[in-house]
């Protein structure tokens, strides 16, 4: 039986916190479809989606795209069944994240679990099939965000990463990873993981996946399918060429309707500011909020660089940020119609595209995402859409048995570790000091200065020039006393090395580098120690429509 407790993490986004807790009723005007805690919100959104099906990609078309994509990654019978249901008119709950090395930070796992949990909840409320979909943001080109994990080692946190190959910045889904790079990364992971009964099986699985993965996105999809395929989680990659083909009409509209769309973004952002909140995603006037994969030949071969588009100053076309390339509006619309795989969305257009290709009941979002979705209401309305329900992502901190024992030994609560860890550690260390080192050395320095100061004054009376010498001499002696104090304190600390290592392990396991566990650590550490049982425990937890944080004692 898993022991759990709720804990309110420090709020990272005031707007998201207010939305999740429903503490600011004014936010209702920014979010159209109600809160996930309301059964009526789910029913109302479902009715809207049934009425507006003609405004989206056809169910059979999106099902065909998803069937082809998921079949590449070991599609399970549960996933296949959900895709069939989608083709027959089922609605979806969707959440997504950039493809990361070995799934990236734990929050990615938490988001997948939240999507599954919210879909089950919605299905129960509506009495109909609701399909969980995980949208892989493979179109993103921020390689440095996707290419690494953090591992806890005997030397502390260690970053394990894979280097980006030479060439222009392109999407993660189009950045090749060689077999040698995969092998080196897995060997580095193997060296960082302690021995366990699950270690070889974990490494063998990663090697098998890597052998079939030419990109980070491929590896990510294989792993998510392995972890959640039996739960029916359907995968889609935003940079999938077949998906791009059915997105073409919306790309054309975004390109052709830049002026009213820009006005919608700026209006919503201004309203957000009026309500006292900071805009999370900056809207830049003149930015098209679309990327183009610029394909040009140079001495190194074909460039496939992902560049953000801006409207030209003459208002009749688009250019890149530096003005190196230019396209007329007609040229760009032609690209959208005939080569849509050369276009991709940014944070302000991706939600619109998501609702165009899928019948989205709810989008599962983290705090930062909820904050920037608050800027999108007017853009949804411009395209004749209503924003889906925004379901705050659930989050967890995993506390292993050994860590829990250490916390009990040092009388630490979870809140102590999060809010006052260094203060508690120093207080504990001071309590162990039966010698009262700091006070005694301090008293000695004070007594010395009291005895020596009159001697310096005496020397100065005898000869004025001796005062400076006396002051220097006194400082050197005080410095030597301080040096001995430092050495004594170091020796004292070393006598408590074992306990201080316990403290360090507590901090690294629960709040590493001053961050929530989910933002720093990777799931391979828990797979190595527990197999995948811990994941099943998370999947069995009840849905929380407020996206609360649970502390899970393993």
Coordinates of C-alpha atoms in Angstrom, one line a residue:
X1 CA 0.0 0.0 0.0
X2 CA 1.4 3.4 -1.0
X3 CA 1.4 6.1 1.6
X4 CA 0.5 9.5 0.3
X5 CA 0.0 13.0 1.6
X6 CA -1.0 16.2 -0.1
X7 CA 1.4 19.2 -0.1
X8 CA 0.9 22.6 -1.6
X9 CA 4.0 23.5 -3.5
X10 CA 5.2 27.1 -3.6
X11 CA 3.2 28.8 -6.4
X12 CA 5.4 29.4 -9.5
X13 CA 2.6 31.1 -11.5
X14 CA 0.0 33.2 -9.6
X15 CA -2.4 33.1 -12.5
X16 CA -2.2 29.3 -12.8
X17 CA -2.6 28.9 -9.1
X18 CA -5.7 31.2 -9.1
X19 CA -7.2 29.2 -12.0
X20 CA -6.5 25.8 -10.4
X21 CA -8.0 26.8 -7.0
X22 CA -10.8 28.9 -8.6
X23 CA -9.9 31.8 -6.4
X24 CA -10.3 34.6 -9.0
X25 CA -13.7 34.5 -10.7
X26 CA -12.5 37.2 -13.2
X27 CA -10.4 34.6 -15.0
X28 CA -13.6 33.0 -16.3
X29 CA -13.6 35.5 -19.2
X30 CA -10.2 34.3 -20.3
X31 CA -11.0 30.6 -20.2
X32 CA -14.1 29.6 -22.1
X33 CA -15.1 26.1 -21.0
X34 CA -15.2 26.0 -17.3
X35 CA -13.1 24.1 -14.7
X36 CA -12.5 20.3 -14.7
X37 CA -14.0 20.0 -11.3
X38 CA -17.4 20.7 -12.8
X39 CA -19.2 17.8 -14.4
X40 CA -21.4 20.3 -16.2
X41 CA -18.2 21.8 -17.8
X42 CA -17.3 18.3 -19.3
X43 CA -20.9 17.8 -20.6
X44 CA -21.1 21.3 -22.1
X45 CA -17.7 20.9 -23.8
X46 CA -18.7 17.5 -25.2
X47 CA -21.9 18.9 -26.6
X48 CA -20.0 21.8 -28.2
X49 CA -17.5 19.4 -29.9
X50 CA -20.3 17.2 -31.2
X51 CA -22.0 20.3 -32.8
X52 CA -18.8 21.7 -34.3
X53 CA -17.3 18.5 -35.8
X54 CA -17.4 20.0 -39.3
X55 CA -15.0 22.7 -38.3
X56 CA -12.2 20.2 -37.6
X57 CA -10.2 17.6 -39.4
X58 CA -12.4 14.6 -40.1
X59 CA -12.3 11.9 -37.4
X60 CA -11.3 9.2 -40.0
X61 CA -8.4 11.4 -41.3
X62 CA -6.9 12.0 -37.9
X63 CA -7.4 8.4 -36.9
X64 CA -5.5 7.3 -40.0
X65 CA -2.6 9.6 -39.2
X66 CA -2.4 8.4 -35.6
X67 CA -2.7 4.7 -36.6
X68 CA 0.2 5.0 -39.0
X69 CA 2.4 6.9 -36.5
X70 CA 1.7 4.7 -33.5
X71 CA 2.3 1.6 -35.6
X72 CA 6.0 2.6 -35.8
X73 CA 6.5 2.3 -32.1
X74 CA 5.0 -1.1 -31.1
X75 CA 1.3 -0.1 -31.0
X76 CA -0.6 -2.0 -28.3
X77 CA -4.1 -3.4 -28.7
X78 CA -5.3 -0.8 -26.2
X79 CA -3.9 2.1 -28.2
X80 CA -5.2 0.6 -31.5
X81 CA -8.7 0.3 -29.9
X82 CA -8.6 4.0 -28.8
X83 CA -7.6 5.1 -32.2
X84 CA -10.5 3.2 -33.7
X85 CA -12.8 4.9 -31.2
X86 CA -11.4 8.3 -32.2
X87 CA -12.2 7.5 -35.8
X88 CA -15.8 6.8 -34.8
X89 CA -16.2 10.1 -33.0
X90 CA -14.7 9.7 -29.6
X91 CA -13.4 12.8 -27.9
X92 CA -9.9 13.3 -26.4
X93 CA -8.0 14.6 -23.5
X94 CA -4.6 15.8 -24.7
X95 CA -1.3 16.9 -23.1
X96 CA 2.1 17.2 -24.5
X97 CA 5.8 17.9 -23.9
X98 CA 9.0 18.3 -25.8
X99 CA 10.7 14.9 -26.6
X100 CA 13.4 14.5 -24.0
X101 CA 16.3 12.1 -23.4
X102 CA 14.8 8.9 -21.7
X103 CA 11.5 10.9 -21.4
X104 CA 13.3 13.9 -19.8
X105 CA 12.4 15.1 -16.3
X106 CA 9.8 13.3 -14.2
X107 CA 7.2 16.0 -14.9
X108 CA 6.8 14.4 -18.3
X109 CA 5.7 11.1 -16.7
X110 CA 3.4 13.1 -14.4
X111 CA 1.8 14.8 -17.4
X112 CA 1.2 11.4 -19.2
X113 CA -0.4 10.1 -16.0
X114 CA -2.6 13.2 -15.7
X115 CA -3.8 12.8 -19.3
X116 CA -4.8 9.2 -18.6
X117 CA -6.4 10.1 -15.3
X118 CA -8.4 13.0 -16.7
X119 CA -9.6 10.9 -19.7
X120 CA -10.9 8.2 -17.3
X121 CA -12.6 10.9 -15.2
X122 CA -14.2 12.5 -18.3
X123 CA -15.3 9.1 -19.6
X124 CA -17.0 8.4 -16.3
X125 CA -18.7 11.7 -16.2
X126 CA -19.9 11.5 -19.9
X127 CA -20.6 7.8 -20.1
X128 CA -18.7 7.5 -23.4
X129 CA -15.2 6.8 -24.6
X130 CA -12.7 9.5 -24.1
X131 CA -9.3 8.9 -25.6
X132 CA -6.0 10.0 -23.9
X133 CA -3.5 11.6 -26.4
X134 CA 0.1 12.6 -25.8
X135 CA 1.3 15.3 -28.2
X136 CA 5.1 15.1 -28.6
X137 CA 6.3 18.5 -29.5
X138 CA 9.0 17.2 -31.8
X139 CA 8.9 20.4 -33.9
X140 CA 10.7 22.3 -31.1
X141 CA 14.4 23.0 -31.8
X142 CA 15.6 23.8 -28.3
X143 CA 18.1 20.9 -28.2
X144 CA 19.8 22.0 -25.0
X145 CA 16.5 21.6 -23.2
X146 CA 15.8 18.1 -24.6
X147 CA 19.2 16.4 -24.7
X148 CA 20.0 15.7 -21.1
X149 CA 18.9 14.2 -17.8
X150 CA 20.2 14.8 -14.2
X151 CA 21.4 11.8 -12.2
X152 CA 22.1 11.6 -8.5
X153 CA 25.5 10.1 -7.9
X154 CA 27.9 9.8 -5.0
X155 CA 29.4 13.1 -6.1
X156 CA 26.0 14.9 -6.2
X157 CA 23.9 15.8 -9.2
X158 CA 25.5 14.9 -12.6
X159 CA 24.3 16.0 -16.0
X160 CA 24.2 13.2 -18.7
X161 CA 23.7 14.6 -22.2
X162 CA 24.1 13.9 -25.9
X163 CA 25.6 16.5 -28.1
X164 CA 23.8 18.0 -31.1
X165 CA 25.4 17.1 -34.4
X166 CA 26.9 19.9 -36.5
X167 CA 24.6 21.9 -38.7
X168 CA 21.8 24.4 -38.5
X169 CA 19.2 24.3 -35.7
X170 CA 16.3 22.2 -36.8
X171 CA 13.5 20.4 -34.9
X172 CA 14.3 17.7 -32.4
X173 CA 12.4 15.2 -34.6
X174 CA 14.7 16.0 -37.5
X175 CA 18.0 16.0 -35.6
X176 CA 19.8 12.7 -36.2
X177 CA 21.4 10.8 -33.3
X178 CA 24.0 8.3 -34.2
X179 CA 24.3 4.7 -32.8
X180 CA 27.7 5.7 -31.3
X181 CA 26.1 8.6 -29.5
X182 CA 23.3 6.5 -28.1
X183 CA 25.8 3.8 -27.0
X184 CA 28.0 6.4 -25.2
X185 CA 25.0 8.0 -23.5
X186 CA 23.8 4.6 -22.2
X187 CA 27.2 3.7 -20.9
X188 CA 27.4 7.0 -19.1
X189 CA 24.0 6.2 -17.6
X190 CA 25.1 2.7 -16.6
X191 CA 28.1 4.2 -14.7
X192 CA 25.8 6.6 -12.8
X193 CA 23.2 4.1 -11.7
X194 CA 23.9 1.9 -8.6
X195 CA 23.6 -1.9 -9.0
X196 CA 20.2 -3.4 -8.7
X197 CA 18.1 -6.3 -9.8
X198 CA 16.5 -4.2 -12.5
X199 CA 19.6 -2.4 -13.8
X200 CA 20.5 -4.8 -16.6
X201 CA 16.9 -5.1 -17.8
X202 CA 16.6 -1.3 -17.9
X203 CA 19.8 -0.9 -19.9
X204 CA 19.0 -3.7 -22.3
X205 CA 15.6 -2.0 -23.0
X206 CA 17.2 1.3 -23.6
X207 CA 19.8 -0.3 -26.0
X208 CA 17.0 -2.0 -27.9
X209 CA 15.1 1.2 -28.2
X210 CA 18.1 3.2 -29.2
X211 CA 18.9 0.6 -32.0
X212 CA 15.6 1.5 -33.6
X213 CA 15.7 5.3 -32.9
X214 CA 17.3 7.7 -35.3
X215 CA 16.2 10.7 -33.3
X216 CA 15.4 11.7 -29.7
X217 CA 11.7 11.9 -30.7
X218 CA 11.8 8.3 -31.9
X219 CA 13.3 7.1 -28.6
X220 CA 10.8 9.2 -26.6
X221 CA 7.9 7.7 -28.5
X222 CA 9.2 4.1 -28.0
X223 CA 9.6 4.7 -24.2
X224 CA 6.2 6.3 -23.7
X225 CA 4.5 3.5 -25.7
X226 CA 6.4 0.9 -23.5
X227 CA 5.4 2.7 -20.3
X228 CA 1.8 3.6 -21.1
X229 CA 0.7 1.6 -24.1
X230 CA -1.2 -0.8 -22.0
X231 CA -3.2 2.1 -20.6
X232 CA -4.2 3.1 -24.2
X233 CA -2.2 6.4 -24.4
X234 CA -2.2 7.4 -28.1
X235 CA 0.9 9.2 -29.3
X236 CA 1.3 11.9 -31.9
X237 CA 4.3 13.9 -33.1
X238 CA 3.7 17.5 -34.0
X239 CA 6.4 17.2 -36.7
X240 CA 4.9 14.1 -38.3
X241 CA 4.7 14.6 -42.0
X242 CA 1.3 12.9 -42.3
X243 CA 0.0 15.1 -39.6
X244 CA 1.3 18.2 -41.3
X245 CA -0.6 17.3 -44.5
X246 CA -4.0 17.5 -42.7
X247 CA -3.0 20.7 -40.9
X248 CA -2.5 22.6 -44.2
X249 CA -5.9 24.4 -44.3
X250 CA -5.2 25.9 -40.8
X251 CA -1.7 26.9 -41.8
X252 CA -3.3 28.8 -44.7
X253 CA -5.7 30.6 -42.5
X254 CA -3.0 31.6 -40.0
X255 CA -0.9 33.0 -42.8
X256 CA -3.8 34.8 -44.5
X257 CA -5.3 36.2 -41.3
X258 CA -2.2 37.6 -39.6
X259 CA -3.7 41.1 -38.9
X260 CA -6.8 40.0 -37.0
X261 CA -4.9 37.2 -35.3
X262 CA -2.3 39.6 -34.1
X263 CA -5.0 41.9 -32.8
X264 CA -6.5 38.9 -30.9
X265 CA -3.2 38.1 -29.2
X266 CA -2.5 41.7 -28.2
X267 CA -6.1 42.3 -26.9
X268 CA -6.0 39.2 -24.7
X269 CA -2.5 40.1 -23.4
X270 CA -3.6 43.6 -22.5
X271 CA -6.7 42.3 -20.7
X272 CA -4.5 39.9 -18.7
X273 CA -2.3 42.9 -17.6
X274 CA -5.5 44.8 -16.7
X275 CA -6.4 41.9 -14.4
X276 CA -3.1 42.2 -12.6
X277 CA -1.3 39.3 -14.1
X278 CA 1.9 39.1 -16.2
X279 CA 1.8 37.8 -19.7
X280 CA 3.7 34.5 -19.8
X281 CA 4.3 34.4 -23.6
X282 CA 5.4 37.6 -25.1
X283 CA 3.5 38.6 -28.2
X284 CA 5.8 40.5 -30.6
X285 CA 3.9 42.7 -33.1
X286 CA 4.8 41.6 -36.6
X287 CA 5.7 38.1 -35.6
X288 CA 3.8 35.5 -37.6
X289 CA 3.9 32.9 -34.8
X290 CA 4.9 30.2 -37.3
X291 CA 8.3 28.7 -38.1
X292 CA 9.5 27.7 -41.5
X293 CA 12.1 25.0 -42.2
X294 CA 14.2 27.0 -44.6
X295 CA 15.7 24.6 -47.1
X296 CA 18.7 26.0 -48.9
X297 CA 21.9 24.5 -50.3
X298 CA 25.3 25.6 -49.2
X299 CA 28.8 24.2 -49.3
X300 CA 27.8 21.7 -46.5
X301 CA 24.7 20.4 -48.3
X302 CA 21.0 21.0 -47.7
X303 CA 20.2 23.3 -44.8
X304 CA 17.0 22.6 -43.0
X305 CA 17.1 25.4 -40.4
X306 CA 13.9 26.2 -38.4
X307 CA 13.4 30.0 -38.5
X308 CA 10.7 32.1 -37.0
X309 CA 8.7 34.1 -39.5
X310 CA 7.9 37.8 -39.3
X311 CA 5.6 40.0 -41.5
X312 CA 7.5 42.1 -44.0
X313 CA 7.5 45.9 -43.4
X314 CA 5.6 46.4 -46.6
X315 CA 2.9 44.1 -45.2
X316 CA 2.9 41.8 -48.3
X317 CA 4.8 38.8 -47.2
X318 CA 7.2 37.3 -44.7
X319 CA 10.8 37.3 -43.7
X320 CA 13.1 35.8 -41.1
X321 CA 14.3 37.7 -38.0
X322 CA 17.5 38.9 -39.7
X323 CA 15.9 39.7 -43.1
X324 CA 18.1 37.1 -44.9
X325 CA 15.2 35.5 -46.7
X326 CA 11.9 36.8 -47.9
X327 CA 8.6 35.2 -49.2
X328 CA 5.5 36.8 -50.6
X329 CA 2.2 35.9 -48.9
X330 CA 1.3 33.9 -52.0
X331 CA 4.5 32.0 -51.9
X332 CA 4.0 31.1 -48.2
X333 CA 0.4 30.1 -48.7
X334 CA 1.5 27.9 -51.6
X335 CA 4.1 26.2 -49.2
X336 CA 1.3 25.7 -46.7
X337 CA -0.9 24.0 -49.4
X338 CA 1.7 21.9 -51.1
X339 CA 4.5 21.4 -48.6
X340 CA 3.0 21.9 -45.1
X341 CA 5.8 19.8 -43.6
X342 CA 8.0 22.9 -44.0
X343 CA 5.9 24.8 -41.5
X344 CA 5.5 24.5 -37.7
X345 CA 3.8 26.3 -34.9
X346 CA 5.0 28.2 -31.9
X347 CA 3.4 28.4 -28.4
X348 CA 0.7 30.8 -29.5
X349 CA -0.5 28.8 -32.6
X350 CA 0.1 25.2 -31.5
X351 CA -3.1 25.2 -29.2
X352 CA -5.2 26.4 -32.2
X353 CA -3.8 23.7 -34.4
X354 CA -4.3 21.1 -31.7
X355 CA -8.0 22.0 -31.5
X356 CA -8.3 21.9 -35.3
X357 CA -7.0 18.4 -35.7
X358 CA -8.5 16.8 -32.5
X359 CA -11.8 17.0 -30.7
X360 CA -10.2 18.2 -27.5
X361 CA -12.4 18.0 -24.4
X362 CA -9.5 19.1 -22.2
X363 CA -5.9 20.1 -22.4
X364 CA -3.7 18.9 -19.5
X365 CA -1.3 21.8 -18.8
X366 CA 1.5 22.7 -16.4
X367 CA 1.5 26.1 -14.5
X368 CA 3.5 27.9 -17.2
X369 CA 1.2 26.6 -20.0
X370 CA -2.0 27.6 -18.2
X371 CA -0.5 31.1 -17.9
X372 CA 0.1 31.5 -21.6
X373 CA -3.1 29.8 -22.6
X374 CA -4.8 32.8 -20.8
X375 CA -3.6 34.9 -23.8
X376 CA -5.3 32.7 -26.4
X377 CA -9.0 33.2 -25.8
X378 CA -9.5 35.8 -28.5
X379 CA -7.5 33.8 -31.0
X380 CA -9.7 30.8 -30.5
X381 CA -12.8 33.0 -31.0
X382 CA -11.3 34.5 -34.1
X383 CA -11.2 31.0 -35.7
X384 CA -14.7 30.3 -34.5
X385 CA -13.5 27.9 -31.8
X386 CA -14.0 27.7 -28.0
X387 CA -11.1 27.0 -25.8
X388 CA -11.1 23.5 -24.3
X389 CA -11.2 22.8 -20.5
X390 CA -7.8 23.4 -19.1
X391 CA -6.9 20.6 -16.7
X392 CA -4.0 21.4 -14.3
X393 CA -1.3 18.7 -14.4
X394 CA -1.0 16.6 -11.3
X395 CA 2.4 16.3 -9.7
X396 CA 4.2 14.0 -7.3
X397 CA 7.3 13.7 -5.2
X398 CA 8.6 10.2 -4.8
X399 CA 10.1 9.5 -1.3
X400 CA 12.1 6.3 -1.1
X401 CA 12.1 4.2 2.0
X402 CA 15.7 5.0 2.9
X403 CA 15.1 8.7 2.5
X404 CA 12.0 8.5 4.7
X405 CA 14.0 6.8 7.4
X406 CA 16.7 9.5 7.2
X407 CA 14.0 12.2 7.5
X408 CA 12.5 10.4 10.6
X409 CA 16.0 10.2 12.2
X410 CA 16.6 13.9 11.8
X411 CA 13.0 14.8 12.6
X412 CA 12.4 16.4 9.2
X413 CA 9.0 16.9 7.6
X414 CA 8.5 17.2 3.9
X415 CA 7.9 20.9 4.4
X416 CA 11.2 21.3 6.3
X417 CA 13.1 19.9 3.3
X418 CA 11.3 22.2 0.8
X419 CA 11.1 25.4 2.8
X420 CA 14.0 25.4 5.4
X421 CA 16.4 22.6 4.6
X422 CA 19.7 24.5 5.1
X423 CA 18.4 26.2 8.2
X424 CA 17.4 22.8 9.7
X425 CA 20.8 21.2 8.7
X426 CA 22.8 23.9 10.3
X427 CA 20.7 23.8 13.5
X428 CA 21.2 20.0 13.7
X429 CA 24.9 20.4 13.2
X430 CA 25.1 23.1 15.9
X431 CA 23.3 20.9 18.3
X432 CA 25.9 18.2 17.8
X433 CA 28.7 20.6 18.8
X434 CA 29.3 19.6 22.5
X435 CA 32.6 21.5 22.3
X436 CA 30.9 24.9 21.6
X437 CA 33.7 25.5 19.1
X438 CA 32.6 28.8 17.6
X439 CA 31.8 30.4 21.0
X440 CA 35.1 29.3 22.6
X441 CA 37.3 30.4 19.8
X442 CA 35.3 33.7 19.7
X443 CA 35.9 34.2 23.4
X444 CA 39.6 33.4 23.0
X445 CA 40.0 36.0 20.2
X446 CA 38.1 38.6 22.3
X447 CA 40.3 38.0 25.3
X448 CA 43.4 38.1 23.3
X449 CA 42.5 41.5 21.7
X450 CA 41.6 42.8 25.2
X451 CA 45.1 41.8 26.5
X452 CA 47.0 42.8 23.4
X453 CA 45.4 46.2 22.7
X454 CA 47.0 47.9 25.7
X455 CA 50.4 46.5 24.7
X456 CA 50.0 48.0 21.2
X457 CA 49.2 51.4 22.9
X458 CA 52.3 51.0 25.1
X459 CA 54.5 50.4 22.1
X460 CA 53.1 53.4 20.4
X461 CA 53.9 55.6 23.4
X462 CA 57.5 54.4 23.3
X463 CA 57.7 55.0 19.5
X464 CA 54.8 56.2 17.3
X465 CA 55.9 54.0 14.4
X466 CA 55.4 50.9 16.4
X467 CA 51.6 51.2 16.5
X468 CA 51.1 50.1 12.9
X469 CA 53.5 47.1 13.5
X470 CA 51.5 46.2 16.6
X471 CA 48.2 46.4 14.8
X472 CA 49.6 44.2 12.0
X473 CA 51.0 41.7 14.5
X474 CA 47.7 41.5 16.4
X475 CA 45.8 40.9 13.1
X476 CA 48.1 38.1 12.2
X477 CA 47.7 36.4 15.5
X478 CA 43.9 36.7 15.3
X479 CA 44.1 35.3 11.8
X480 CA 46.0 32.3 13.1
X481 CA 43.4 31.7 15.8
X482 CA 40.7 31.8 13.1
X483 CA 42.8 29.3 11.0
X484 CA 42.9 26.9 13.9
X485 CA 39.1 27.4 14.5
X486 CA 38.5 26.6 10.8
X487 CA 40.6 23.4 11.0
X488 CA 38.8 22.4 14.2
X489 CA 35.4 23.0 12.7
X490 CA 36.4 20.9 9.6
X491 CA 37.5 18.1 11.8
X492 CA 34.3 18.3 13.7
X493 CA 32.3 18.2 10.5
X494 CA 34.3 15.2 9.3
X495 CA 33.4 13.3 12.4
X496 CA 29.8 13.7 11.3
X497 CA 30.4 12.8 7.6
X498 CA 28.0 9.9 7.6
X499 CA 25.2 12.0 8.9
X500 CA 25.9 14.9 6.6
X501 CA 25.8 12.5 3.7
X502 CA 22.3 11.5 4.9
X503 CA 21.3 15.1 4.8
X504 CA 22.8 15.6 1.3
X505 CA 20.9 12.5 0.1
X506 CA 17.6 13.9 1.5
X507 CA 18.1 17.2 -0.3
X508 CA 19.1 15.6 -3.6
X509 CA 16.2 13.1 -3.6
X510 CA 13.4 15.6 -2.7
X511 CA 14.5 19.1 -3.7
X512 CA 17.6 18.8 -5.9
X513 CA 19.4 22.0 -6.8
X514 CA 16.7 24.0 -5.2
X515 CA 14.0 22.7 -7.5
X516 CA 11.0 20.3 -7.2
X517 CA 12.1 16.7 -7.9
X518 CA 9.9 16.5 -11.0
X519 CA 11.9 19.3 -12.7
X520 CA 15.4 17.8 -12.1
X521 CA 15.4 14.0 -11.9
X522 CA 14.7 11.4 -14.5
X523 CA 12.5 8.2 -14.2
X524 CA 15.4 5.8 -14.9
X525 CA 16.6 6.3 -11.3
X526 CA 13.3 4.8 -10.0
X527 CA 13.0 2.2 -12.7
X528 CA 16.5 1.0 -11.7
X529 CA 15.5 0.7 -8.0
X530 CA 11.9 -0.5 -8.2
X531 CA 11.3 -1.7 -11.7
X532 CA 8.0 -0.2 -13.0
X533 CA 5.9 -0.9 -9.9
X534 CA 6.2 2.8 -8.7
X535 CA 4.6 3.9 -12.0
X536 CA 1.6 1.6 -11.5
X537 CA 1.1 3.1 -8.1
X538 CA 0.8 6.5 -9.6
X539 CA -1.6 5.3 -12.2
X540 CA -3.9 4.0 -9.5
X541 CA -4.2 7.3 -7.7
X542 CA -7.6 9.2 -8.1
X543 CA -7.9 12.1 -10.4
X544 CA -7.4 15.6 -8.9
X545 CA -9.1 18.3 -11.0
X546 CA -7.1 21.0 -9.2
X547 CA -3.8 19.4 -10.2
X548 CA -2.6 19.0 -6.6
X549 CA 0.7 17.8 -5.5
X550 CA 1.0 14.4 -3.7
X551 CA 4.0 13.2 -1.7
X552 CA 4.3 9.4 -2.4
X553 CA 6.2 7.3 0.1
X554 CA 7.4 4.2 -1.8

